Short mmCIF file of C-alpha atoms and ligand atoms in Angstrom, two decimals:
data_model
loop_
_atom_site.label_atom_id
_atom_site.label_comp_id
_atom_site.label_asym_id
_atom_site.label_seq_id
_atom_site.Cartn_x
_atom_site.Cartn_y
_atom_site.Cartn_z
CA MET A 187 119.06 126.20 118.85
CA VAL A 188 115.89 124.83 116.46
CA ARG A 189 114.44 121.58 117.46
CA VAL A 190 111.78 120.23 115.57
CA ARG A 191 110.71 116.69 115.47
CA PHE A 192 108.46 114.54 113.20
CA ALA A 193 106.52 112.25 114.76
CA PRO A 194 104.31 109.63 113.15
CA SER A 195 102.14 107.30 114.29
CA PRO A 196 103.23 103.56 113.13
CA THR A 197 99.87 102.62 111.75
CA GLY A 198 100.35 102.84 108.24
CA PHE A 199 102.12 103.35 105.14
CA LEU A 200 104.10 107.23 105.11
CA HIS A 201 101.29 109.08 103.73
CA VAL A 202 102.56 112.25 101.64
CA GLY A 203 100.63 114.52 103.56
CA GLY A 204 103.01 113.08 106.34
CA ALA A 205 105.78 113.13 104.27
CA ARG A 206 105.33 117.03 103.59
CA THR A 207 105.25 117.40 107.70
CA ALA A 208 108.57 115.60 108.05
CA LEU A 209 109.99 117.58 104.89
CA PHE A 210 109.08 121.13 106.21
CA ASN A 211 110.49 119.89 109.56
CA PHE A 212 113.62 118.71 108.22
CA LEU A 213 113.90 122.07 106.33
CA LEU A 214 113.55 124.40 108.39
CA ALA A 215 116.31 122.64 111.25
CA ARG A 216 118.80 122.21 108.25
CA LYS A 217 118.54 125.67 107.32
CA GLU A 218 118.31 127.16 110.74
CA LYS A 219 121.28 124.57 111.87
CA GLY A 220 119.60 123.12 114.43
CA LYS A 221 118.09 119.21 114.85
CA PHE A 222 115.29 117.05 113.14
CA ILE A 223 114.18 114.58 115.23
CA LEU A 224 112.02 111.51 114.54
CA ARG A 225 109.76 110.73 117.14
CA ILE A 226 107.33 107.39 117.05
CA GLU A 227 104.17 107.93 118.38
CA ASP A 228 102.72 104.54 119.27
CA THR A 229 101.41 104.12 122.19
CA ASP A 230 97.94 102.73 120.18
CA VAL A 231 99.32 99.21 120.71
CA GLU A 232 96.32 97.48 118.64
CA ARG A 233 97.11 99.61 115.56
CA SER A 234 100.92 100.29 116.05
CA GLU A 235 103.62 98.12 114.21
CA ARG A 236 107.01 97.66 114.03
CA GLU A 237 106.85 96.99 110.52
CA TYR A 238 105.36 99.98 109.81
CA GLU A 239 107.83 102.21 112.17
CA GLU A 240 110.97 100.36 109.61
CA ASN A 241 108.78 101.71 106.44
CA LEU A 242 108.17 104.75 107.78
CA MET A 243 112.23 105.19 108.22
CA ASP A 244 112.58 103.55 105.22
CA SER A 245 110.32 106.22 103.36
CA LEU A 246 112.37 109.30 105.22
CA ARG A 247 115.59 107.39 104.59
CA TRP A 248 114.75 107.28 100.60
CA LEU A 249 113.52 110.79 100.57
CA GLY A 250 117.05 112.00 102.05
CA LEU A 251 115.15 113.42 105.13
CA ASN A 252 117.51 111.99 107.35
CA TRP A 253 117.31 112.73 111.66
CA ASP A 254 119.64 113.50 114.32
CA GLU A 255 117.57 111.79 116.69
CA GLY A 256 115.85 108.68 116.70
CA PRO A 257 114.64 105.22 117.73
CA ASP A 258 117.58 103.70 115.72
CA VAL A 259 119.86 106.41 116.42
CA GLY A 260 119.22 107.63 119.65
CA GLY A 261 120.02 110.74 121.25
CA ASP A 262 120.48 112.64 124.49
CA TYR A 263 116.19 113.17 124.85
CA GLY A 264 115.56 109.14 124.32
CA PRO A 265 114.18 107.04 124.35
CA TYR A 266 112.46 108.03 121.10
CA ARG A 267 109.40 105.49 121.08
CA GLN A 268 106.58 106.18 123.28
CA SER A 269 105.96 103.14 124.13
CA GLU A 270 109.41 102.72 125.88
CA ARG A 271 108.13 105.92 127.83
CA ALA A 272 105.45 105.21 130.10
CA GLU A 273 107.01 105.78 133.21
CA ILE A 274 107.68 109.24 132.33
CA TYR A 275 104.34 110.09 131.25
CA ARG A 276 103.08 108.13 134.94
CA LYS A 277 105.57 110.57 136.60
CA TYR A 278 103.93 114.01 135.08
CA ALA A 279 100.90 112.86 135.28
CA ASN A 280 101.21 112.34 138.72
CA LYS A 281 102.46 115.83 139.83
CA LEU A 282 99.65 116.73 137.96
CA VAL A 283 97.10 114.85 140.21
CA ASP A 284 99.54 116.38 142.87
CA GLU A 285 98.95 120.09 142.45
CA GLY A 286 95.67 119.72 142.00
CA LYS A 287 95.82 119.89 138.33
CA ALA A 288 94.19 116.59 137.24
CA TYR A 289 92.82 113.85 138.77
CA PHE A 290 92.58 110.17 139.24
CA VAL A 291 89.01 108.36 137.97
CA TYR A 292 87.91 105.35 138.94
CA ALA A 293 85.05 104.45 136.74
CA TYR A 294 85.00 102.00 133.92
CA PRO A 295 85.02 102.97 130.45
CA GLU A 296 80.99 101.89 130.17
CA GLU A 297 80.42 104.11 132.72
CA ILE A 298 82.27 106.64 131.43
CA GLU A 299 80.29 106.41 128.45
CA LYS A 300 76.71 106.55 130.74
CA ILE A 301 77.72 110.13 131.75
CA ARG A 302 78.42 111.13 128.09
CA GLU A 303 75.06 110.02 126.92
CA LYS A 304 73.39 111.02 129.62
CA LEU A 305 74.67 114.46 129.44
CA LEU A 306 73.86 114.42 125.59
CA SER A 307 70.23 113.45 126.47
CA GLU A 308 69.79 116.16 128.69
CA GLY A 309 71.00 118.41 125.51
CA LYS A 310 74.13 119.58 126.93
CA PRO A 311 77.42 119.37 125.25
CA PRO A 312 79.90 116.22 126.44
CA HIS A 313 81.84 117.91 128.46
CA TYR A 314 83.37 115.92 131.94
CA SER A 315 84.19 117.36 135.08
CA GLN A 316 85.46 116.18 138.33
CA ASP A 317 82.27 115.80 140.00
CA MET A 318 80.43 113.59 137.78
CA PHE A 319 82.50 110.82 138.71
CA GLY A 320 82.01 111.06 142.83
CA GLU A 321 79.84 108.76 142.60
CA TYR A 322 82.80 106.23 141.39
CA ASN A 323 85.80 107.76 143.57
CA THR A 324 85.05 105.90 146.17
CA PRO A 325 86.76 103.90 148.74
CA ASP A 326 85.38 100.81 147.81
CA ARG A 327 86.13 101.05 144.14
CA ARG A 328 89.44 102.29 145.07
CA ARG A 329 90.31 98.58 146.75
CA GLU A 330 88.68 97.14 143.66
CA TYR A 331 90.55 98.68 141.35
CA SER A 332 94.01 97.64 143.75
CA GLU A 333 92.71 93.94 143.95
CA LYS A 334 92.41 93.55 140.40
CA GLY A 335 95.48 95.13 139.01
CA LEU A 336 94.09 98.20 137.13
CA SER A 337 95.14 101.90 137.20
CA PRO A 338 92.44 104.32 137.23
CA ALA A 339 92.09 106.72 134.65
CA ILE A 340 93.64 110.69 135.32
CA PHE A 341 91.71 113.35 133.54
CA PHE A 342 93.30 117.06 133.20
CA LYS A 343 91.29 120.00 134.54
CA MET A 344 90.30 121.94 132.06
CA PRO A 345 90.50 125.42 132.90
CA GLN A 346 87.76 127.08 131.88
CA LYS A 347 89.04 130.20 130.09
CA ASP A 348 89.94 131.44 126.54
CA TYR A 349 93.12 130.36 125.12
CA LYS A 350 95.05 132.00 121.99
CA LEU A 351 97.57 130.65 119.90
CA ASN A 352 99.60 132.41 117.81
CA ASP A 353 100.11 130.17 114.51
CA VAL A 354 102.84 130.82 112.34
CA VAL A 355 100.33 130.14 109.24
CA LYS A 356 96.77 130.57 110.76
CA GLY A 357 97.57 133.57 112.35
CA GLU A 358 95.62 134.32 115.45
CA ILE A 359 93.67 131.94 116.95
CA ILE A 360 91.28 132.31 119.84
CA PHE A 361 89.72 129.08 121.97
CA LYS A 362 86.25 130.53 123.45
CA ARG A 363 86.17 128.97 126.67
CA GLY A 364 84.07 126.34 127.49
CA SER A 365 84.11 124.63 124.57
CA ILE A 366 85.90 121.75 125.66
CA GLY A 367 85.76 120.22 129.07
CA ASP A 368 87.70 118.10 131.42
CA PHE A 369 89.20 115.16 129.51
CA VAL A 370 91.59 111.81 129.43
CA ILE A 371 94.93 111.99 129.60
CA MET A 372 95.97 108.39 131.43
CA ARG A 373 94.18 105.84 130.16
CA SER A 374 93.50 102.91 132.25
CA ASN A 375 95.97 100.43 130.58
CA GLY A 376 98.17 102.74 131.83
CA LEU A 377 99.60 104.50 128.72
CA PRO A 378 99.41 108.32 127.76
CA THR A 379 96.40 109.84 125.25
CA TYR A 380 98.30 111.18 122.80
CA ASN A 381 98.14 115.01 123.78
CA PHE A 382 99.11 114.51 126.66
CA ALA A 383 102.48 112.26 125.31
CA CYS A 384 102.61 114.35 122.81
CA VAL A 385 102.64 117.71 124.90
CA VAL A 386 105.49 115.78 127.43
CA ASP A 387 107.70 115.05 125.21
CA ASP A 388 107.73 118.21 123.00
CA MET A 389 108.34 119.75 126.56
CA LEU A 390 111.06 117.28 127.53
CA MET A 391 112.72 117.31 124.17
CA GLU A 392 112.93 120.94 124.57
CA ILE A 393 111.16 121.21 120.95
CA THR A 394 111.19 124.57 119.81
CA HIS A 395 108.52 124.72 116.66
CA VAL A 396 105.94 122.35 116.15
CA ILE A 397 104.75 121.69 112.06
CA ARG A 398 102.04 119.32 111.95
CA GLY A 399 99.11 119.17 109.84
CA ASP A 400 96.32 121.90 110.64
CA ASP A 401 93.93 118.93 111.43
CA HIS A 402 95.51 118.99 114.78
CA LEU A 403 94.47 122.11 115.56
CA SER A 404 91.76 121.40 117.92
CA ASN A 405 94.24 119.41 119.97
CA THR A 406 96.30 122.41 120.20
CA LEU A 407 93.65 123.50 122.65
CA ARG A 408 94.78 120.96 124.68
CA GLN A 409 98.23 121.25 124.27
CA LEU A 410 98.47 124.77 125.24
CA ALA A 411 95.77 124.05 128.60
CA ILE A 412 98.84 121.25 129.99
CA TYR A 413 102.01 123.40 128.78
CA GLU A 414 100.31 126.24 130.89
CA ALA A 415 99.50 123.14 134.37
CA PHE A 416 103.31 122.69 133.82
CA GLY A 417 104.00 126.20 133.44
CA VAL A 418 106.05 125.70 130.51
CA GLN A 419 106.42 127.85 127.37
CA PRO A 420 104.73 126.37 124.18
CA PRO A 421 106.81 125.42 121.21
CA ILE A 422 106.11 127.90 118.20
CA PHE A 423 103.49 126.45 116.07
CA ALA A 424 102.70 126.13 112.49
CA HIS A 425 99.38 124.44 111.54
CA VAL A 426 100.26 123.44 107.67
CA SER A 427 96.82 123.19 105.29
CA THR A 428 95.33 119.97 104.41
CA ILE A 429 96.34 118.88 101.49
CA LEU A 430 93.32 118.27 98.68
CA GLY A 431 92.48 115.86 95.97
CA PRO A 432 91.95 117.83 92.72
CA ASP A 433 88.56 117.37 93.26
CA GLY A 434 88.50 119.52 96.14
CA LYS A 435 88.48 116.59 98.80
CA LYS A 436 90.57 115.60 101.19
CA LEU A 437 93.30 113.59 99.47
CA SER A 438 92.62 109.48 100.27
CA LYS A 439 92.71 106.42 98.48
CA ARG A 440 90.17 107.10 96.45
CA HIS A 441 92.45 109.34 94.33
CA GLY A 442 94.68 106.60 93.52
CA ALA A 443 98.11 106.30 95.13
CA THR A 444 99.04 108.47 98.56
CA SER A 445 101.64 106.83 100.35
CA VAL A 446 105.04 107.90 99.50
CA GLU A 447 106.20 103.88 99.41
CA ALA A 448 103.55 103.17 96.72
CA PHE A 449 105.33 106.82 94.13
CA ARG A 450 108.59 104.71 94.79
CA GLU A 451 107.00 101.42 93.54
CA MET A 452 105.70 102.92 90.76
CA GLY A 453 109.17 104.45 89.55
CA TYR A 454 108.79 108.39 91.17
CA LEU A 455 112.23 109.73 92.06
CA SER A 456 112.80 111.11 95.80
CA GLU A 457 113.93 113.98 93.96
CA ALA A 458 111.12 114.75 92.67
CA MET A 459 109.02 113.72 95.26
CA VAL A 460 110.63 116.41 97.52
CA ASN A 461 110.39 119.40 95.17
CA TYR A 462 106.55 118.33 94.47
CA LEU A 463 105.48 118.12 98.41
CA ALA A 464 108.17 121.29 99.15
CA LEU A 465 104.97 123.33 97.17
CA LEU A 466 102.35 122.06 98.88
CA GLY A 467 101.82 124.98 100.66
CA TRP A 468 105.29 126.76 100.72
CA SER A 469 106.52 128.37 97.78
CA HIS A 470 109.93 129.79 96.85
CA PRO A 471 110.29 133.89 97.42
CA GLU A 472 110.90 134.29 93.38
CA GLY A 473 108.26 131.21 92.38
CA LYS A 474 110.80 129.27 91.28
CA GLU A 475 109.72 125.37 90.94
CA ILE A 476 112.62 122.99 90.45
CA LEU A 477 114.58 122.96 93.54
CA SER A 478 117.01 120.36 95.10
CA LEU A 479 116.80 119.68 98.17
CA GLU A 480 119.88 121.78 98.96
CA ASP A 481 117.60 124.73 97.24
CA LEU A 482 114.94 124.15 99.18
CA ILE A 483 116.79 124.66 102.78
CA SER A 484 118.24 127.76 101.66
CA ALA A 485 115.29 128.93 100.90
CA PHE A 486 112.83 127.69 103.56
CA SER A 487 110.96 130.31 105.92
CA LEU A 488 108.23 129.46 107.81
CA ASP A 489 106.76 132.86 107.27
CA ARG A 490 106.08 131.29 102.72
CA LEU A 491 104.19 128.46 104.64
CA SER A 492 100.51 129.06 102.98
CA PRO A 493 97.82 129.49 105.05
CA ASN A 494 94.86 127.90 101.47
CA PRO A 495 94.54 124.76 101.41
CA ALA A 496 97.13 122.67 99.08
CA ILE A 497 95.62 120.78 96.48
CA PHE A 498 97.77 117.23 95.02
CA ASP A 499 98.21 117.08 91.29
CA PRO A 500 99.29 113.69 90.27
CA GLN A 501 99.91 115.22 86.85
CA LYS A 502 101.99 118.06 87.74
CA LEU A 503 104.08 115.27 89.72
CA LYS A 504 104.48 113.03 87.07
CA TRP A 505 105.87 115.84 85.21
CA MET A 506 108.41 117.06 87.50
CA ASN A 507 109.16 113.14 87.66
CA GLY A 508 110.00 113.45 84.07
CA TYR A 509 112.07 116.55 84.38
CA TYR A 510 114.09 114.91 86.85
CA LEU A 511 114.16 111.37 84.83
CA ARG A 512 115.90 113.75 82.06
CA ASN A 513 118.03 115.66 84.40
CA LEU A 514 119.82 113.77 86.67
CA PRO A 515 123.04 112.01 86.04
CA ILE A 516 122.26 109.02 83.56
CA GLU A 517 124.59 106.61 85.96
CA LYS A 518 122.24 107.55 88.76
CA VAL A 519 118.85 107.03 86.30
CA VAL A 520 120.33 104.27 85.04
CA SER A 521 121.21 101.79 88.59
CA LEU A 522 118.30 103.33 89.58
CA ALA A 523 116.16 102.11 86.34
CA LYS A 524 117.61 98.55 86.21
CA PRO A 525 115.45 97.17 89.11
CA PHE A 526 112.24 98.48 86.88
CA PHE A 527 113.91 96.79 83.99
CA GLU A 528 114.90 93.31 86.22
CA ARG A 529 110.35 93.77 87.24
CA LYS A 530 109.82 93.49 83.42
CA GLY A 531 112.38 89.97 83.18
CA ILE A 532 114.97 92.26 81.35
CA ILE A 533 118.12 90.90 83.24
CA VAL A 534 121.04 93.73 81.79
CA GLU A 535 124.55 92.38 81.65
CA ASP A 536 126.19 95.38 79.96
CA GLU A 537 125.32 98.23 81.43
CA GLU A 538 126.91 100.87 79.04
CA PHE A 539 124.35 98.82 76.59
CA LEU A 540 121.27 100.45 79.35
CA LYS A 541 122.94 103.31 79.31
CA ARG A 542 122.73 104.35 75.71
CA VAL A 543 119.16 103.04 76.03
CA ILE A 544 117.89 104.44 78.23
CA GLU A 545 120.05 108.19 77.19
CA ILE A 546 117.61 107.44 74.23
CA THR A 547 114.14 106.50 75.93
CA ARG A 548 114.46 108.74 78.65
CA GLU A 549 113.42 111.81 76.71
CA ARG A 550 109.50 110.52 76.13
CA ALA A 551 109.37 108.41 80.05
CA GLU A 552 108.06 110.37 83.19
CA THR A 553 109.10 107.11 85.75
CA LEU A 554 111.51 104.71 85.99
CA ALA A 555 108.62 102.51 85.17
CA ASP A 556 108.01 104.04 81.80
CA LEU A 557 111.52 103.14 80.87
CA PRO A 558 111.04 99.44 80.11
CA GLU A 559 108.02 99.79 78.35
CA GLU A 560 109.72 102.82 75.98
CA ALA A 561 112.79 100.54 75.27
CA ILE A 562 111.08 96.64 75.40
CA PHE A 563 112.16 96.61 71.77
CA PHE A 564 115.36 96.92 72.09
CA PHE A 565 115.96 93.56 74.30
CA ARG A 566 112.96 91.39 72.40
CA ASP A 567 111.87 91.52 69.08
CA PRO A 568 108.10 92.90 68.72
CA GLU A 569 105.45 90.90 67.05
CA VAL A 570 106.40 91.02 63.37
CA MET A 571 104.52 93.47 61.20
CA SER A 572 104.14 92.06 57.82
CA VAL A 573 104.93 94.51 55.27
CA PRO A 574 102.04 95.95 53.26
CA GLU A 575 102.13 93.97 49.36
CA ARG A 576 102.31 97.68 48.09
CA LEU A 577 105.85 98.71 50.12
CA LYS A 578 107.46 95.18 49.72
CA PRO A 579 109.67 95.62 47.04
CA VAL A 580 111.45 98.99 48.65
CA PHE A 581 111.56 96.95 51.65
CA ALA A 582 113.45 94.33 49.47
CA SER A 583 115.57 96.37 48.16
CA LEU A 584 116.79 98.05 51.13
CA LYS A 585 117.37 94.68 52.63
CA GLU A 586 119.82 93.63 49.72
CA GLU A 587 121.11 97.47 49.98
CA ILE A 588 121.88 97.74 53.70
CA LYS A 589 123.67 94.20 53.99
CA ASN A 590 126.88 95.33 53.10
CA VAL A 591 127.02 98.59 54.51
CA GLU A 592 128.86 100.00 57.26
CA TRP A 593 126.77 100.90 60.26
CA ASN A 594 126.26 104.26 61.14
CA MET A 595 123.83 106.37 60.23
CA ASN A 596 125.23 108.50 57.63
CA GLU A 597 125.77 105.40 55.24
CA ILE A 598 122.66 104.06 56.22
CA VAL A 599 120.18 107.16 55.84
CA LYS A 600 122.00 107.21 52.31
CA VAL A 601 120.67 103.58 51.56
CA PHE A 602 117.40 105.00 52.76
CA LYS A 603 117.09 107.91 50.34
CA LYS A 604 118.41 105.44 47.61
CA VAL A 605 115.74 102.77 48.35
CA MET A 606 112.76 105.41 48.65
CA LYS A 607 114.30 107.38 45.18
CA GLN A 608 113.51 103.98 43.39
CA SER A 609 109.95 103.98 44.34
CA ASP A 610 107.10 106.27 44.74
CA VAL A 611 106.92 105.88 48.73
CA LYS A 612 106.71 108.88 50.61
CA PRO A 613 109.41 109.22 53.63
CA LYS A 614 106.74 109.72 55.93
CA GLU A 615 105.22 106.19 54.65
CA PHE A 616 108.67 104.64 54.87
CA TYR A 617 109.96 105.73 57.84
CA MET A 618 106.40 104.56 59.47
CA THR A 619 106.71 101.43 58.34
CA LEU A 620 110.79 100.99 59.11
CA ARG A 621 109.88 102.21 63.03
CA ARG A 622 106.84 99.43 63.00
CA ILE A 623 109.09 96.74 61.58
CA LEU A 624 112.13 97.61 64.06
CA THR A 625 110.25 98.60 66.74
CA GLY A 626 106.61 97.09 66.72
CA LYS A 627 105.18 100.97 67.65
CA ASP A 628 104.12 103.41 66.00
CA GLU A 629 106.14 106.20 68.25
CA GLY A 630 109.57 105.72 70.29
CA PRO A 631 112.53 107.81 69.82
CA GLU A 632 114.15 109.21 66.52
CA LEU A 633 114.82 106.35 64.30
CA VAL A 634 118.22 108.06 64.02
CA ASN A 635 119.41 106.98 67.60
CA VAL A 636 117.57 103.62 67.41
CA ILE A 637 119.37 102.15 64.70
CA PRO A 638 123.13 102.62 65.73
CA LEU A 639 121.76 100.49 68.90
CA LEU A 640 119.74 97.92 67.95
CA GLY A 641 122.78 96.74 65.26
CA LYS A 642 122.98 95.66 62.08
CA ASN A 643 121.79 92.35 63.04
CA VAL A 644 118.78 92.86 64.70
CA PHE A 645 118.01 95.23 62.39
CA MET A 646 118.35 92.35 59.28
CA ARG A 647 116.55 90.15 61.34
CA ARG A 648 113.49 91.87 61.97
CA LEU A 649 113.22 93.58 58.19
CA GLU A 650 113.74 89.36 57.16
CA LYS A 651 111.04 88.61 59.36
CA ALA A 652 108.71 91.37 58.46
CA LEU A 653 109.35 90.63 54.99
CA GLY A 654 107.57 87.10 55.28
CA GLY A 655 110.97 85.12 55.94
N1 LIG B 998 101.32 110.91 115.96
C1 LIG B 998 100.53 112.36 115.53
C2 LIG B 998 100.29 112.06 114.09
O1 LIG B 998 101.07 111.16 113.45
C3 LIG B 998 101.53 113.46 115.77
C4 LIG B 998 101.23 115.11 115.79
C5 LIG B 998 101.98 115.98 116.00
O2 LIG B 998 102.87 116.17 115.02
O3 LIG B 998 101.48 116.37 116.83
O4 LIG B 998 99.17 113.22 113.56
#
């Protein structure tokens, strides 16, 4: 059974890169009828915060990426927060020590740093080995540590040999012997390092596939060595390419919004986010671009993950968002759009009216936040625009003629034609001026759609004001 995990560190909001990783894992789990696990990697106590954890979960739920096991829903392989698994890591680290595959180090961090500096000053790579710690691993030190209640760090003995990784995305990768030295797996504060916790958890949680960003490739060497030390077959690895900004540099804040939450706030739809993220490094076998979560699940396979860097193009995401905005069921768009209207101070009591307004304005909007901008004139009179002297007669006669007309577009257009005929105004100029009077803008939805919805009272009021009274 396929078991995959998304393992964020709760040190910030869910970044689009993380969201894409979560999505690929989710898709594989759903496609293969396996399990999708959420594991919180919060061993960096300084930087981890519960609030971020909540926030990450919120963003994942919003995207529709529900997990089968995790800190909130539980499961047979818990706990799912690394901070609650300290005993487990200790036990497994001690096992390696007992087997001579790892060793205690009673040196203080400054002393370890000194060794490093010495190696560097001698022009050697900063690779640790057990013999370098001899002078600290003395009975005195041990006593000192136990008196002070400190735990020794545990270093993993890195076997000096080549390691081979058959990555699903990157292909075969050989890590040459000697490229790293021994490394810490348990810190003196009793907490594991990322590489160790990750392997212990993936092993105990019976993870079958690890899909993650290729910034973790260099960690994979350490992880392969730890799996070997435990005598356990590593999972299948798929390292997906880093997401780059349009300028080819690693996607970062400089490129604008990068967190899922920020896009949500800006009025992006989860359907568009999911669809767009899936195409960053994966492609549909028939090149289809508009894909729902269900479509993605049925078409997903690891062999279509691309080894090339993916470029995050905010314009394309926006375009796609516009597509979903126009094509999702109107009721859904209305309920999602309501808070965006409220934020602009537009409290809508008449849902049916809002629905008709959105039906008209969504044609021109790309995000939910565009909707109240586009639709503002349905709720508030625009700034008064005074009709140019030359056109006053025709709009004055419009006012008279339209007063008693039944409010349907057929009748209304008849009046427009009649008053235009009486003067030499060109239709284009007439309609442009009328649009400005009614909406305060030069562009917008078709007037034939706007006018019936505005209603006669509003029409008359704005026209009268424009005529100066
Ligand atoms: N906590 C790691 C991260 O957020 C997880 C990496 C992994 O998937 O192994 O990058």
